[in-house]
């Protein structure tokens, strides 16, 4: 745990008793703060009381008497589409609003570091797609190379729940737009933007607000190194804003598909090969095609970003390549579930938006595509250029029929349930086919989260494969 500094003896309020809220409350208490909490749900309030925290209805203005700060969990809207009543009440009372990311950056460095031989570093990864894989891959490479490292943030472990830094340690944080948007302190040593595509637009009042939330990691943070995906205009704009000129190698450009040989420092992948260039000269390369844990161009972009980060941290190309070979991949992200009779079953339940699903579709030659769910803003037009590889779509979700109608020229089957979709796809698949779950939609119409949807896919694949063996 990282004890929060700066609030010893002060009253600090925590809104939301989810994973990050609980970790924040514990870390504040460890740092000497008097913690009061509130949760909109009765279950959260019961959990807080069981843990011994004082409950205080933070939606009421009087609740902020004597409160030094309000710490907000990332799932709670703080501005758009409307501020949570507790946040509005804190504003009215003049109480600073922060989140666990802000607390982490103000508390991570301690006087103990004066005795370290090598100062700990923080790598922060954000973007629309691939940030989990990029973060996990960086952590894996560091660990395989013998560097002490911890992984936290949006990937599942609260940032304040990690252990205090060791000598020379690297902390890798995956940060969502919700987290970067509100944090009052953002000071990573290395900051990464993987890519940008429309997502969470209601929380940011549109695409511009969404980009602005991501951009804060670089504009507010002032990282020593910035690794920027430049396959979209926003990335190109950000890289241009950060670099002082064509020779500025503090900004590393990353691409999947573009050849970037003129930049001061670039890492790009083309036709399955990663190349590193510095000042117009190639200094490293990796054949990514045989790395099972990183299939497809979208994962090659993730590999480029992770490679660039590890190079800025002093690792050599061959050490990075060796570690990539053993990378197992993340659950629900291009996860190979089964390979039976020449048919592969791949779980990409994390492909919750059109852009991430399009990237998944480009990774395989012939696809039995399981898709559908709670559609996001913008429709499915972004998928249309990438449907040539789809032999058939098996559509799930409450809006399955409407989803299917938006896939012109693709044979579709309205299945509604995962069990029927997997069973039918497995029965109709031919050797060489990939049965791919890449929903291009949120899961909340049928599941609590994308993990639960992916787990259901895995269960259904197991049943289908077992049935074929009988």
Coordinates of C-alpha atoms in Angstrom, one line a residue:
X1 CA 0.0 0.0 0.0
X2 CA 1.1 3.6 -0.7
X3 CA 0.2 5.7 2.3
X4 CA -1.3 9.0 1.1
X5 CA 0.8 12.0 2.1
X6 CA -0.4 15.5 2.9
X7 CA -3.6 14.7 4.8
X8 CA -2.3 13.6 8.2
X9 CA -5.0 14.6 10.8
X10 CA -7.3 16.0 8.1
X11 CA -10.8 14.8 7.2
X12 CA -11.0 13.3 3.7
X13 CA -14.2 12.1 2.0
X14 CA -14.3 9.2 -0.4
X15 CA -17.1 8.8 -2.8
X16 CA -17.7 5.2 -4.1
X17 CA -16.7 1.9 -2.5
X18 CA -15.5 0.1 -5.5
X19 CA -12.0 -1.3 -6.0
X20 CA -10.3 2.1 -6.2
X21 CA -12.5 3.7 -3.6
X22 CA -11.6 1.0 -1.0
X23 CA -7.9 1.2 -1.8
X24 CA -8.0 5.0 -1.5
X25 CA -9.8 4.9 1.8
X26 CA -7.2 2.5 3.2
X27 CA -4.3 4.4 1.9
X28 CA -5.6 7.7 3.3
X29 CA -6.1 6.1 6.6
X30 CA -2.6 4.7 6.5
X31 CA -1.3 8.2 5.9
X32 CA -3.1 9.5 9.0
X33 CA -6.3 11.0 7.5
X34 CA -9.7 10.7 9.1
X35 CA -11.8 9.0 6.4
X36 CA -15.5 9.5 5.8
X37 CA -17.2 7.7 2.9
X38 CA -20.4 7.5 0.9
X39 CA -21.7 5.2 -1.8
X40 CA -25.0 5.5 -3.7
X41 CA -25.7 1.8 -3.2
X42 CA -26.7 0.2 0.1
X43 CA -24.3 -2.6 -0.5
X44 CA -21.4 -0.2 -0.8
X45 CA -22.5 1.6 2.4
X46 CA -22.8 -1.7 4.2
X47 CA -19.3 -2.6 3.1
X48 CA -17.9 0.7 4.3
X49 CA -19.5 0.3 7.8
X50 CA -18.2 -3.3 8.0
X51 CA -14.7 -1.9 7.3
X52 CA -15.1 0.6 10.1
X53 CA -15.5 3.8 8.1
X54 CA -17.8 6.6 9.1
X55 CA -20.7 7.1 6.7
X56 CA -21.6 10.7 5.6
X57 CA -24.1 11.6 2.9
X58 CA -21.8 13.6 0.7
X59 CA -24.6 14.8 -1.5
X60 CA -25.5 17.3 1.3
X61 CA -23.6 20.6 1.6
X62 CA -23.3 20.4 5.4
X63 CA -21.3 17.2 5.0
X64 CA -18.3 19.1 3.8
X65 CA -17.8 21.1 7.0
X66 CA -14.1 20.5 7.9
X67 CA -13.4 18.2 4.9
X68 CA -10.1 18.8 3.2
X69 CA -10.7 16.9 -0.1
X70 CA -13.2 14.7 -1.9
X71 CA -11.8 11.6 -3.6
X72 CA -13.9 10.2 -6.4
X73 CA -14.0 6.8 -7.9
X74 CA -13.5 6.7 -11.7
X75 CA -16.9 5.4 -12.6
X76 CA -18.7 8.5 -11.2
X77 CA -19.4 11.3 -13.5
X78 CA -17.8 14.5 -12.4
X79 CA -18.7 16.9 -15.3
X80 CA -20.6 15.3 -18.2
X81 CA -23.4 14.3 -18.8
X82 CA -23.9 15.9 -15.4
X83 CA -21.8 16.1 -12.2
X84 CA -22.7 13.7 -9.4
X85 CA -24.6 15.6 -6.7
X86 CA -21.8 15.0 -4.2
X87 CA -19.3 16.6 -6.6
X88 CA -21.5 19.5 -7.1
X89 CA -21.9 19.9 -3.4
X90 CA -18.1 19.8 -3.0
X91 CA -17.6 22.5 -5.6
X92 CA -20.2 24.7 -3.8
X93 CA -18.3 24.2 -0.5
X94 CA -14.9 25.0 -2.1
X95 CA -13.6 21.5 -1.4
X96 CA -10.9 20.2 -3.8
X97 CA -12.0 17.1 -5.8
X98 CA -9.4 14.5 -6.8
X99 CA -9.1 10.8 -7.5
X100 CA -6.8 7.9 -6.5
X101 CA -4.4 8.7 -9.4
X102 CA -3.8 12.2 -8.1
X103 CA -3.2 10.8 -4.6
X104 CA -0.7 8.3 -6.0
X105 CA 1.4 10.9 -7.8
X106 CA 1.6 13.1 -4.8
X107 CA 2.5 10.2 -2.5
X108 CA 4.6 7.7 -4.4
X109 CA 8.0 9.4 -3.9
X110 CA 9.4 9.3 -0.4
X111 CA 12.5 10.3 1.5
X112 CA 13.6 6.6 1.3
X113 CA 14.4 7.2 -2.3
X114 CA 17.5 9.2 -1.3
X115 CA 19.2 5.9 -0.4
X116 CA 18.3 4.2 -3.7
X117 CA 21.0 3.6 -6.3
X118 CA 18.4 3.9 -9.1
X119 CA 15.4 6.2 -8.8
X120 CA 12.1 4.4 -9.4
X121 CA 10.2 5.3 -12.6
X122 CA 6.5 5.5 -13.5
X123 CA 5.2 4.6 -16.9
X124 CA 1.6 5.7 -17.6
X125 CA -0.3 4.2 -20.6
X126 CA -3.5 5.6 -22.0
X127 CA -5.5 5.4 -25.3
X128 CA -8.7 4.0 -26.6
X129 CA -7.6 0.5 -27.5
X130 CA -4.6 -1.6 -26.6
X131 CA -3.7 0.1 -23.4
X132 CA -4.2 -3.0 -21.2
X133 CA -2.1 -5.2 -23.5
X134 CA 0.6 -2.5 -23.9
X135 CA 0.7 -2.1 -20.1
X136 CA 0.8 -5.8 -19.4
X137 CA 3.4 -6.4 -22.1
X138 CA 5.7 -3.6 -20.7
X139 CA 5.4 -5.2 -17.2
X140 CA 6.1 -8.7 -18.7
X141 CA 9.2 -7.5 -20.5
X142 CA 10.6 -5.8 -17.5
X143 CA 9.9 -8.8 -15.2
X144 CA 11.5 -11.2 -17.7
X145 CA 14.5 -8.9 -18.0
X146 CA 15.0 -9.0 -14.2
X147 CA 13.8 -5.4 -13.5
X148 CA 11.6 -5.0 -10.5
X149 CA 8.1 -3.9 -11.7
X150 CA 4.5 -3.5 -10.6
X151 CA 1.4 -3.2 -12.7
X152 CA -1.7 -1.3 -11.6
X153 CA -4.5 1.2 -12.5
X154 CA -7.4 0.5 -14.8
X155 CA -6.0 -3.0 -15.5
X156 CA -7.4 -4.3 -12.2
X157 CA -5.3 -3.3 -9.2
X158 CA -5.8 0.0 -7.5
X159 CA -2.8 2.3 -7.8
X160 CA -2.7 2.9 -4.1
X161 CA -2.8 -0.8 -3.4
X162 CA 0.7 -1.5 -4.7
X163 CA 3.8 -1.9 -2.5
X164 CA 6.1 1.1 -1.9
X165 CA 8.8 1.4 -4.5
X166 CA 12.0 -0.7 -4.4
X167 CA 15.4 0.5 -5.7
X168 CA 15.2 0.8 -9.5
X169 CA 11.6 -0.3 -9.7
X170 CA 9.3 0.6 -12.6
X171 CA 5.6 1.0 -11.9
X172 CA 3.4 0.6 -15.0
X173 CA 0.0 2.2 -14.8
X174 CA -2.9 1.8 -17.3
X175 CA -5.0 4.9 -17.1
X176 CA -8.5 5.5 -18.5
X177 CA -9.8 8.9 -19.7
X178 CA -11.9 8.9 -16.5
X179 CA -8.7 8.7 -14.4
X180 CA -6.6 11.2 -16.4
X181 CA -9.5 13.7 -16.6
X182 CA -9.8 14.3 -12.9
X183 CA -6.4 13.7 -11.3
X184 CA -4.9 16.8 -9.8
X185 CA -1.4 15.4 -10.1
X186 CA -0.1 13.6 -13.2
X187 CA 3.7 13.3 -13.2
X188 CA 4.8 10.1 -15.0
X189 CA 8.4 9.6 -16.2
X190 CA 7.2 8.0 -19.4
X191 CA 3.7 8.6 -20.9
X192 CA 2.1 6.6 -23.7
X193 CA -0.8 7.2 -26.0
X194 CA -1.6 4.1 -28.0
X195 CA -4.3 5.4 -30.3
X196 CA -7.6 7.3 -30.2
X197 CA -11.1 6.4 -31.5
X198 CA -14.6 7.5 -30.3
X199 CA -15.5 6.1 -26.9
X200 CA -17.0 7.3 -23.7
X201 CA -18.3 10.3 -25.5
X202 CA -21.2 10.9 -23.1
X203 CA -18.7 11.3 -20.2
X204 CA -16.6 13.8 -22.2
X205 CA -19.2 15.7 -24.2
X206 CA -17.9 14.5 -27.5
X207 CA -14.7 13.4 -29.2
X208 CA -12.8 16.6 -28.4
X209 CA -13.5 16.3 -24.7
X210 CA -12.4 12.7 -24.8
X211 CA -9.1 13.6 -26.4
X212 CA -8.6 16.5 -24.0
X213 CA -8.9 14.1 -21.1
X214 CA -6.2 11.9 -22.6
X215 CA -4.0 14.8 -23.5
X216 CA -3.8 15.9 -19.8
X217 CA -1.4 13.1 -19.1
X218 CA 1.1 14.8 -21.4
X219 CA 0.2 18.5 -21.0
X220 CA -0.1 18.4 -17.2
X221 CA 2.4 15.7 -16.6
X222 CA 5.4 16.9 -18.5
X223 CA 6.9 13.4 -18.9
X224 CA 10.6 12.9 -19.6
X225 CA 9.7 10.7 -22.6
X226 CA 6.4 10.5 -24.6
X227 CA 5.6 7.5 -26.7
X228 CA 2.8 8.6 -29.2
X229 CA 0.8 6.5 -31.6
X230 CA 0.5 8.6 -34.7
X231 CA -2.0 6.6 -36.8
X232 CA -4.7 9.2 -36.0
X233 CA -4.6 12.9 -36.4
X234 CA -4.9 13.4 -32.6
X235 CA -1.6 11.5 -32.1
X236 CA 0.1 13.4 -34.8
X237 CA -1.1 16.7 -33.3
X238 CA 0.0 15.7 -29.8
X239 CA 3.5 14.6 -31.0
X240 CA 3.9 17.8 -32.9
X241 CA 2.9 19.8 -29.8
X242 CA 5.4 18.0 -27.5
X243 CA 8.5 18.0 -29.8
X244 CA 10.7 21.0 -29.9
X245 CA 11.8 20.2 -33.5
X246 CA 12.7 17.4 -35.9
X247 CA 15.7 16.3 -33.8
X248 CA 13.8 16.0 -30.5
X249 CA 14.1 12.4 -29.5
X250 CA 12.2 12.9 -26.3
X251 CA 9.1 12.0 -28.3
X252 CA 9.0 8.5 -29.8
X253 CA 6.6 8.0 -32.7
X254 CA 4.8 4.7 -33.0
X255 CA 2.8 3.3 -35.9
X256 CA 1.3 0.1 -37.2
X257 CA 1.4 0.4 -41.0
X258 CA 3.3 3.6 -41.5
X259 CA 7.0 3.7 -42.3
X260 CA 8.5 6.4 -39.9
X261 CA 12.1 6.8 -40.9
X262 CA 12.4 10.6 -40.8
X263 CA 11.6 11.2 -37.1
X264 CA 14.3 11.5 -34.4
X265 CA 13.1 8.3 -32.8
X266 CA 10.4 6.0 -34.1
X267 CA 9.2 2.4 -33.8
X268 CA 6.8 1.0 -36.4
X269 CA 5.5 -2.3 -37.6
X270 CA 4.8 -3.2 -41.3
X271 CA 3.9 -6.7 -42.6
X272 CA 4.6 -8.2 -39.2
X273 CA 8.1 -6.7 -38.7
X274 CA 8.9 -4.2 -36.0
X275 CA 11.6 -1.6 -36.8
X276 CA 13.3 0.9 -34.6
X277 CA 14.8 4.0 -36.3
X278 CA 16.9 6.8 -34.7
X279 CA 17.8 9.9 -36.7
X280 CA 17.1 8.1 -40.0
X281 CA 19.1 4.9 -39.2
X282 CA 17.6 1.5 -38.3
X283 CA 18.9 0.3 -34.9
X284 CA 16.6 -2.6 -34.1
X285 CA 14.1 -5.0 -35.5
X286 CA 11.8 -7.9 -34.4
X287 CA 9.8 -10.5 -36.4
X288 CA 6.4 -10.3 -34.7
X289 CA 4.6 -12.8 -36.9
X290 CA 5.5 -15.9 -34.8
X291 CA 4.7 -14.3 -31.4
X292 CA 1.5 -16.2 -30.4
X293 CA 0.5 -13.7 -27.7
X294 CA 0.4 -10.7 -30.1
X295 CA -1.6 -11.6 -33.2
X296 CA -2.7 -9.0 -35.7
X297 CA -1.8 -5.5 -36.7
X298 CA -3.4 -4.0 -33.6
X299 CA -1.3 -6.1 -31.3
X300 CA 1.8 -5.2 -33.4
X301 CA 1.0 -1.5 -32.6
X302 CA 0.9 -2.5 -28.9
X303 CA 4.2 -4.3 -29.3
X304 CA 5.7 -1.2 -30.9
X305 CA 4.6 1.0 -28.0
X306 CA 5.8 -1.5 -25.4
X307 CA 9.2 -1.9 -27.2
X308 CA 9.6 1.9 -27.3
X309 CA 8.9 2.3 -23.6
X310 CA 11.4 -0.5 -22.7
X311 CA 14.0 1.1 -24.9
X312 CA 13.6 4.4 -23.1
X313 CA 14.2 2.5 -19.9
X314 CA 17.5 1.1 -21.1
X315 CA 16.6 -2.4 -22.3
X316 CA 18.3 -3.8 -25.4
X317 CA 16.4 -5.1 -28.5
X318 CA 17.3 -8.7 -28.1
X319 CA 16.2 -8.8 -24.4
X320 CA 12.9 -7.2 -25.4
X321 CA 12.4 -9.7 -28.2
X322 CA 13.1 -12.7 -26.0
X323 CA 10.6 -11.5 -23.4
X324 CA 7.9 -10.9 -26.1
X325 CA 8.2 -14.5 -27.2
X326 CA 7.0 -15.7 -23.8
X327 CA 4.2 -13.1 -23.5
X328 CA 1.0 -15.1 -22.9
X329 CA -1.5 -12.4 -23.8
X330 CA -4.4 -11.1 -21.6
X331 CA -7.7 -12.7 -21.0
X332 CA -10.5 -11.4 -23.2
X333 CA -8.0 -9.7 -25.6
X334 CA -7.2 -11.8 -28.7
X335 CA -7.1 -14.8 -26.3
X336 CA -6.8 -18.2 -28.0
X337 CA -9.3 -20.4 -26.1
X338 CA -9.2 -23.6 -28.2
X339 CA -7.8 -25.0 -31.4
X340 CA -9.8 -28.1 -32.6
X341 CA -9.8 -29.7 -36.0
X342 CA -8.1 -26.7 -37.6
X343 CA -10.6 -24.3 -36.2
X344 CA -9.4 -21.7 -33.7
X345 CA -11.6 -20.0 -31.1
X346 CA -10.5 -16.5 -30.1
X347 CA -12.0 -14.5 -27.2
X348 CA -11.7 -10.7 -27.8
X349 CA -14.6 -9.7 -25.5
X350 CA -12.7 -6.5 -24.7
X351 CA -13.5 -5.3 -28.3
X352 CA -16.3 -3.2 -26.9
X353 CA -16.3 -0.5 -29.6
X354 CA -16.2 -0.4 -33.4
X355 CA -12.6 0.5 -33.7
X356 CA -11.3 -2.3 -31.5
X357 CA -13.6 -4.8 -33.3
X358 CA -12.4 -3.6 -36.7
X359 CA -8.8 -4.2 -35.6
X360 CA -9.7 -7.8 -34.4
X361 CA -11.4 -8.5 -37.7
X362 CA -8.2 -7.5 -39.6
X363 CA -6.1 -10.0 -37.6
X364 CA -7.5 -13.2 -39.2
X365 CA -8.1 -14.4 -42.8
X366 CA -11.5 -16.2 -42.5
X367 CA -13.8 -15.5 -39.6
X368 CA -17.0 -16.8 -38.0
X369 CA -17.8 -13.6 -36.1
X370 CA -19.7 -13.5 -32.9
X371 CA -20.8 -9.9 -32.4
X372 CA -23.5 -7.7 -30.8
X373 CA -24.6 -6.2 -27.5
X374 CA -25.4 -2.8 -26.3
X375 CA -24.4 -0.5 -29.2
X376 CA -22.4 2.7 -28.6
X377 CA -22.9 6.0 -30.3
X378 CA -21.9 6.3 -34.0
X379 CA -23.4 3.1 -35.4
X380 CA -21.4 0.4 -37.1
X381 CA -20.2 2.2 -40.3
X382 CA -16.6 2.0 -39.2
X383 CA -16.8 -1.8 -39.5
X384 CA -17.9 -1.9 -43.1
X385 CA -14.5 -1.7 -44.7
X386 CA -13.3 -4.7 -42.6
X387 CA -16.0 -7.3 -43.3
X388 CA -14.4 -9.1 -46.3
X389 CA -12.9 -11.7 -44.0
X390 CA -16.2 -12.5 -42.3
X391 CA -17.7 -15.8 -43.6
X392 CA -20.7 -15.3 -41.3
X393 CA -21.8 -13.2 -38.4
X394 CA -23.6 -14.7 -35.4
X395 CA -25.3 -11.9 -33.6
X396 CA -26.0 -11.8 -29.9
X397 CA -27.7 -9.4 -27.5
X398 CA -31.1 -7.8 -27.1
X399 CA -30.6 -5.6 -30.1
X400 CA -29.4 -8.5 -32.3
X401 CA -31.8 -8.0 -35.2
X402 CA -31.0 -4.3 -35.5
X403 CA -27.3 -5.0 -35.2
X404 CA -27.5 -7.6 -38.0
X405 CA -29.3 -5.2 -40.3
X406 CA -26.3 -2.9 -40.1
X407 CA -24.0 -5.5 -41.7
X408 CA -24.8 -5.4 -45.5
X409 CA -23.5 -8.1 -47.6
X410 CA -22.5 -10.3 -44.7
X411 CA -24.4 -13.6 -44.0
X412 CA -25.9 -13.2 -40.6
X413 CA -27.7 -15.3 -38.0
X414 CA -29.7 -13.7 -35.2
X415 CA -28.7 -15.9 -32.3
X416 CA -29.4 -13.6 -29.3
X417 CA -27.6 -15.9 -26.8
X418 CA -23.9 -16.7 -26.6
X419 CA -24.6 -20.4 -26.3
X420 CA -26.5 -20.6 -29.6
X421 CA -24.0 -18.4 -31.4
X422 CA -21.0 -20.5 -30.3
X423 CA -22.8 -23.8 -31.0
X424 CA -23.8 -22.7 -34.5
X425 CA -20.5 -21.1 -35.4
X426 CA -18.6 -24.2 -34.2
X427 CA -20.9 -26.5 -36.2
X428 CA -20.5 -24.5 -39.4
X429 CA -16.7 -23.7 -39.1
X430 CA -14.3 -25.3 -41.5
X431 CA -10.6 -26.0 -41.1
X432 CA -8.7 -22.7 -41.2
X433 CA -11.6 -20.7 -39.8
X434 CA -11.4 -18.6 -36.7
X435 CA -14.5 -18.4 -34.4
X436 CA -14.0 -14.9 -33.1
X437 CA -15.8 -13.1 -30.3
X438 CA -15.3 -9.4 -31.0
X439 CA -18.7 -7.8 -30.1
X440 CA -18.2 -4.2 -31.2
X441 CA -20.6 -3.3 -28.4
X442 CA -20.9 -3.0 -24.6
X443 CA -21.9 -6.1 -22.6
X444 CA -24.4 -4.5 -20.2
X445 CA -27.6 -5.7 -22.0
X446 CA -26.8 -9.3 -21.0
X447 CA -23.7 -9.3 -18.8
X448 CA -22.2 -7.3 -15.9
X449 CA -19.0 -6.6 -17.8
X450 CA -16.9 -7.7 -20.7
X451 CA -15.1 -10.2 -18.5
X452 CA -18.3 -12.0 -17.7
X453 CA -19.2 -12.1 -21.4
X454 CA -15.8 -13.5 -22.3
X455 CA -16.0 -16.1 -19.6
X456 CA -19.4 -17.2 -21.0
X457 CA -17.8 -17.5 -24.4
X458 CA -15.1 -19.7 -23.0
X459 CA -17.6 -21.9 -21.3
X460 CA -19.7 -22.2 -24.4
X461 CA -16.6 -23.1 -26.5
X462 CA -15.7 -25.8 -24.0
X463 CA -19.2 -27.3 -24.4
X464 CA -19.1 -27.0 -28.2
X465 CA -15.7 -28.6 -28.5
X466 CA -16.6 -31.4 -26.1
X467 CA -19.8 -32.1 -28.1
X468 CA -17.8 -32.4 -31.3
X469 CA -15.5 -34.9 -29.6
X470 CA -18.3 -37.2 -28.5

